[in-house]
Short mmCIF file of C-alpha atoms in Angstrom, two decimals:
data_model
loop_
_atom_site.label_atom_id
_atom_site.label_comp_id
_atom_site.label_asym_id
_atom_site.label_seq_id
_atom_site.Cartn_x
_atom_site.Cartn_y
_atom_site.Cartn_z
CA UNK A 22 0.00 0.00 0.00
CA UNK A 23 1.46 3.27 -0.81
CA UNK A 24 2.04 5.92 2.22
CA UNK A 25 0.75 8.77 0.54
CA UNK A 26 -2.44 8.63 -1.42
CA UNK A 27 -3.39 11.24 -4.06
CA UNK A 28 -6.29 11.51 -6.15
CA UNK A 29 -7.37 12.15 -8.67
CA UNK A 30 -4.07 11.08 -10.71
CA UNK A 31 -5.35 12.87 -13.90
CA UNK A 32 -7.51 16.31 -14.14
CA UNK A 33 -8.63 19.11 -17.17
CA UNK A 34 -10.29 21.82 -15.85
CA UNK A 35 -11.45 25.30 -18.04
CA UNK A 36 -10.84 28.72 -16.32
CA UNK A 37 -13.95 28.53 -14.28
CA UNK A 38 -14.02 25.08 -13.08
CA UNK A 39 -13.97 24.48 -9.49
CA UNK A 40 -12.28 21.27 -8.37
CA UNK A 41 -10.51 19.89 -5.47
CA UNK A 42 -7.25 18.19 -5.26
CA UNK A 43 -6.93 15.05 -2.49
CA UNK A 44 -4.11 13.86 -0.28
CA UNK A 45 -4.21 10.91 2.08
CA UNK A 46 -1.55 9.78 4.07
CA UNK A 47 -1.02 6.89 6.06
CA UNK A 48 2.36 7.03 7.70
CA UNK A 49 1.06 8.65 11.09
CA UNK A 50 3.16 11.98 10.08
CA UNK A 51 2.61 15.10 11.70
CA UNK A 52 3.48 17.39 8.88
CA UNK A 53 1.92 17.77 4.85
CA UNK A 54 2.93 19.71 1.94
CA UNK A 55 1.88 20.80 -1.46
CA UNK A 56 4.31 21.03 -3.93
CA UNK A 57 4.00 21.91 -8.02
CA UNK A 58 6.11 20.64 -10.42
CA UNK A 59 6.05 22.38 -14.05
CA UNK A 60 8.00 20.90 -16.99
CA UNK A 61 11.66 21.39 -16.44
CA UNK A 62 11.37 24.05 -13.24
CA UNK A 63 12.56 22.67 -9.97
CA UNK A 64 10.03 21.64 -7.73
CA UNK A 65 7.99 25.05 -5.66
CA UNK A 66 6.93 24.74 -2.69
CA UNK A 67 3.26 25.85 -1.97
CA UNK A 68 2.06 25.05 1.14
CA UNK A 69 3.16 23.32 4.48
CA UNK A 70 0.81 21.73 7.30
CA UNK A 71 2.64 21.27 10.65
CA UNK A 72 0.50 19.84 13.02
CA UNK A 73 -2.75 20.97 11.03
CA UNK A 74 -1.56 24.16 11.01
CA UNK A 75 -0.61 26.42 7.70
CA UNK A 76 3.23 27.09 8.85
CA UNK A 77 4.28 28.22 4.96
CA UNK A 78 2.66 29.83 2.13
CA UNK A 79 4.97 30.73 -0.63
CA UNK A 80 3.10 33.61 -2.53
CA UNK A 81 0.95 31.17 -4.21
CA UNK A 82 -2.30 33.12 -5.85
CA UNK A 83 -5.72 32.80 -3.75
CA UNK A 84 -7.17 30.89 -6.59
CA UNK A 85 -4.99 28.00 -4.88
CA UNK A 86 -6.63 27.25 -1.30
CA UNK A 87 -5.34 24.34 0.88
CA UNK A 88 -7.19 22.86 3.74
CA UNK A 89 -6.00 20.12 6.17
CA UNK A 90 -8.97 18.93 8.47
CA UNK A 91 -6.85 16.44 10.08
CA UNK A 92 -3.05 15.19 10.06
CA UNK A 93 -3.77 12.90 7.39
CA UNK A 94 -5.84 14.86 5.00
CA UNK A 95 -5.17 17.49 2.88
CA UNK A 96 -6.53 19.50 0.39
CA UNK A 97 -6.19 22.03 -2.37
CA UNK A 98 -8.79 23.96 -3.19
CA UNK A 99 -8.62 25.12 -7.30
CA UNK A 100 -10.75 27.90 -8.56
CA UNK A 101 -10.39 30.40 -11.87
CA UNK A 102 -7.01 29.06 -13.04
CA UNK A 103 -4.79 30.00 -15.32
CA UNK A 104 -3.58 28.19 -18.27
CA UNK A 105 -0.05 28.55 -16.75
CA UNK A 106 -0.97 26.58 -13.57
CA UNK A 107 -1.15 23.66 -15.58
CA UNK A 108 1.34 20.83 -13.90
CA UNK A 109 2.22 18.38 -11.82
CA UNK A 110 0.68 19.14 -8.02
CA UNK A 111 2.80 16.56 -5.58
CA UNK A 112 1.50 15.98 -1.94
CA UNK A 113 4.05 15.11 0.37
CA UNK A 114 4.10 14.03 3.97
CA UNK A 115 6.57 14.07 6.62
CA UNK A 116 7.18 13.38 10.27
CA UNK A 117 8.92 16.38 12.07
CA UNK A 118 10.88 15.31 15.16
CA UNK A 119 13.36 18.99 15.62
CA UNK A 120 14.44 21.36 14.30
CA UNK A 121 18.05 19.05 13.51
CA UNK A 122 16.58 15.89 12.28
CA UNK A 123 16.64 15.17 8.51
CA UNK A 124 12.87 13.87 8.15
CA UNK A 125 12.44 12.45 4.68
CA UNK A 126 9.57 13.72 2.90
CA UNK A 127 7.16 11.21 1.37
CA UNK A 128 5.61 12.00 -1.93
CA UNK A 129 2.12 10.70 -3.81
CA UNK A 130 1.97 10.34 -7.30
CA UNK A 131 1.06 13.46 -8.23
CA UNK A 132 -1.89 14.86 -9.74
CA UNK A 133 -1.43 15.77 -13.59
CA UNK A 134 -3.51 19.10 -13.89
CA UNK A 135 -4.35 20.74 -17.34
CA UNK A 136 -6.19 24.16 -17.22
CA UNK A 137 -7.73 24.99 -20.77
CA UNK S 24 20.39 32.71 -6.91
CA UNK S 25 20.04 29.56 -7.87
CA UNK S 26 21.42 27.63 -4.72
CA UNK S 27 20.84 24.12 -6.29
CA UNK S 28 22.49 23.36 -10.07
CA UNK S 29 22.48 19.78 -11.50
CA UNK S 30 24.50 20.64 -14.39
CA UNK S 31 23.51 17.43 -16.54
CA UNK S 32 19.38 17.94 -17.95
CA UNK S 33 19.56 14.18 -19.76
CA UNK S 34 22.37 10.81 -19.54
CA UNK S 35 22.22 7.75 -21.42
CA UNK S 36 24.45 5.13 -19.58
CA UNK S 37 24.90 1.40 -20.15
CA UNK S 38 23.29 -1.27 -18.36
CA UNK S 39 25.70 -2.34 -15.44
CA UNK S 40 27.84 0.70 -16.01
CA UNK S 41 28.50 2.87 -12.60
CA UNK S 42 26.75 6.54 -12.83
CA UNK S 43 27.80 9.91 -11.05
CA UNK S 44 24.52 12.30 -11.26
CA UNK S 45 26.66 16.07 -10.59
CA UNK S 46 24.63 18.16 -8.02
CA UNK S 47 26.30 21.61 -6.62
CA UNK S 48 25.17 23.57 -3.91
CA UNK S 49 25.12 27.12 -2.36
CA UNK S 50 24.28 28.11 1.45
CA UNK S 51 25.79 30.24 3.97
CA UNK S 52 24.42 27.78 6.36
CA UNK S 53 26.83 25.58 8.63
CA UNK S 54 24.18 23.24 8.96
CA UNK S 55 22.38 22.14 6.42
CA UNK S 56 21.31 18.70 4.71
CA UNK S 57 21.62 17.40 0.75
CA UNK S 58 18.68 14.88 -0.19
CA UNK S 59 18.66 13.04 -3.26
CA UNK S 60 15.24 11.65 -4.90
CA UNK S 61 14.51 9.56 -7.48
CA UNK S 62 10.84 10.19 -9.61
CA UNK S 63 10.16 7.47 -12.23
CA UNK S 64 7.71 7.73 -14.75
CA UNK S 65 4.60 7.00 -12.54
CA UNK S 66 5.43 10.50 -11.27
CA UNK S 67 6.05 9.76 -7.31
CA UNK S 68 9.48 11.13 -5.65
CA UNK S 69 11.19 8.48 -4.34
CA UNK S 70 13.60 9.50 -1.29
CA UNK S 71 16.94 7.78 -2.00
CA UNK S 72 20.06 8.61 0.43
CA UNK S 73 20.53 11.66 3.00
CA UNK S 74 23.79 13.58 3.90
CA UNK S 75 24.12 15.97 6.59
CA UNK S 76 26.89 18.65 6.72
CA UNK S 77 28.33 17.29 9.75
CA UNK S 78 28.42 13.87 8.67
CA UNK S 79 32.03 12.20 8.19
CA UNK S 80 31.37 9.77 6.28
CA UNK S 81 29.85 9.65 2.79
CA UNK S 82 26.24 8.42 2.97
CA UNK S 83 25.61 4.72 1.11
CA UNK S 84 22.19 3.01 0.69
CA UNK S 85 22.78 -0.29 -0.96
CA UNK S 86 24.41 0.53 -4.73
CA UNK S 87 23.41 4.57 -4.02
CA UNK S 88 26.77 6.22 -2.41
CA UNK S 89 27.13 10.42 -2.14
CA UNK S 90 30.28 11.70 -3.14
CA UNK S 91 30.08 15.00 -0.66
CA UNK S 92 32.95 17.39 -0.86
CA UNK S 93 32.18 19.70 1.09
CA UNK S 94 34.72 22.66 0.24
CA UNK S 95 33.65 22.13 -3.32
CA UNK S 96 29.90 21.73 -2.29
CA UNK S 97 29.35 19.50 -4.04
CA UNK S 98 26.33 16.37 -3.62
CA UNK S 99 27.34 13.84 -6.11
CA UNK S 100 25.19 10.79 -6.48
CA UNK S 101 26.98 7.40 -7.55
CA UNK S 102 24.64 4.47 -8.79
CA UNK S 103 27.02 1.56 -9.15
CA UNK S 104 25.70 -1.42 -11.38
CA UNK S 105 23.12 0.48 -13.07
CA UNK S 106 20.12 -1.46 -13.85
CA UNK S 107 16.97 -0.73 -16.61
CA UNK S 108 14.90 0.11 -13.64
CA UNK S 109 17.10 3.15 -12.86
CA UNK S 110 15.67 5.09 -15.62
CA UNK S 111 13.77 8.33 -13.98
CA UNK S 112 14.27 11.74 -13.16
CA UNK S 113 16.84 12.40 -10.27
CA UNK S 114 16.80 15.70 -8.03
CA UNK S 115 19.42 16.50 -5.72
CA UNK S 116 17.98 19.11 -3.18
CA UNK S 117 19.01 21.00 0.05
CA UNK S 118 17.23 21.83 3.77
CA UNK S 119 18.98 24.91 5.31
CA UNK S 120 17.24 26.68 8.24
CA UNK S 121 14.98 29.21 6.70
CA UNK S 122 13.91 31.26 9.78
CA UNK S 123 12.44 28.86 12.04
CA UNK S 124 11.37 26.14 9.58
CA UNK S 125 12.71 23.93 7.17
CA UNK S 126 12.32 24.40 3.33
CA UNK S 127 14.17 21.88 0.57
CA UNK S 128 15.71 23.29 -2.06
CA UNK S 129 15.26 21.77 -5.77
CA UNK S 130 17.41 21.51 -8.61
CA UNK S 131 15.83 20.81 -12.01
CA UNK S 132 16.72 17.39 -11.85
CA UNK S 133 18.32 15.02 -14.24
CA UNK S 134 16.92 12.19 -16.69
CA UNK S 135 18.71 9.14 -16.03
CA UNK S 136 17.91 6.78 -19.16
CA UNK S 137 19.78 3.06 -18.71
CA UNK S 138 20.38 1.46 -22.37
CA UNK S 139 20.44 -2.26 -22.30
#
């Protein structure tokens, strides 16, 4: 069974489309992330969940709008997007022990969004 | 400034040929940690071996060794006996302290492709 859980795997959207992006993780970690991953970019960190709690929000446009009800879920939020926002979205999990321990981060598969 | 280069975008290597993936690194940071992660075509990051600044020893995790030099800053990952399977996108990236939390640093990654 895979740790971290994302669905859907594929999505195409128009401009005006609301949808919702899922995470699931089942590794008992106490931190989650959103990360997006365009075609030859390095990865960008959106969003970080520490203990349920936004901790990191990296300029990302309101049309993007996490949510994390509980340590395992997460949740972004997608609303009026741009053609240009059109990538891979990775969920990630980790478990943070201090501020000197080098947690691994656990990644989903990634949903594949396309904004026409 | 870009604080993570992998200098090499694509590599073709031979099956059961050794493989050094070049990864180069900037902080001002004494402490700080180099992560290298495999993503294959299914699109999920895989975590592969973990070096800390402090750390001695070069890191090894079965045939994946690090090659840190540290007064070059350099992160190199070594895949001996490659094998088909290794084919995928490899990113080399970096946790310094960034205020009070963590953030990893990406490179743009390189495509490994293994010819048999």
């Amino acid at each position: 069974e895979t740790g971290v859980t994302q669905t859907p795997r594929h999505l195409v959207m128009g401009m005006t489309n609301k949808k919702s992006l899922k995470c699931e993780q089942h590794l008992g970690h106490n931190a989650m992330y959103w990360y997006k991953q365009s075609a030859k970019k390095p990865l960008e960190l959106m969003f970080v969940y520490n203990f349920k709690e936004q901790t990191e929000n990296n300029s990302v446009p309101s049309r993007f709008s996490p949510e994390c009800p509980n340590s395992s879920h997460l949740f972004l939020h997608l609303h009026t997007l741009q053609p240009e926002d059109s990538a891979l979205y990775l969920c990630a999990s980790s478990q943070i022990q201090s501020r000197d321990s080098p947690e691994k981060l656990f990644f989903g598969s990634g949903t594949q969004l396309s904004v026409l | 400034a870009q604080k993570i280069t992998q200098t090499q975008p694509g590599m073709f290597v031979q099956e059961k040929e050794a493989v050094t993936l070049d990864c180069t690194y900037d902080t001002s940071d004494q402490s700080y940690g180099l992560f290298w992660y495999k993503q294959p075509s299914s699109g999920e990051m895989i975590f592969l071996i973990y070096q800390g600044s402090y750390d001695e020893q070069n890191a090894t995790e079965g045939r994946y060794s690090l090659n840190f030099q540290k007064a070059r800053k350099s992160a190199n990952l070594v895949i001996s006996a490659s094998q088909l399977g290794d084919s995928a996108m490899y990113f080399c990236a970096m946790r310094e302290r960034f205020d009070s939390n963590y953030q990893l640093i990406w490179g743009a990654g390189t495509k490994l492709i293994i010819k048999p």
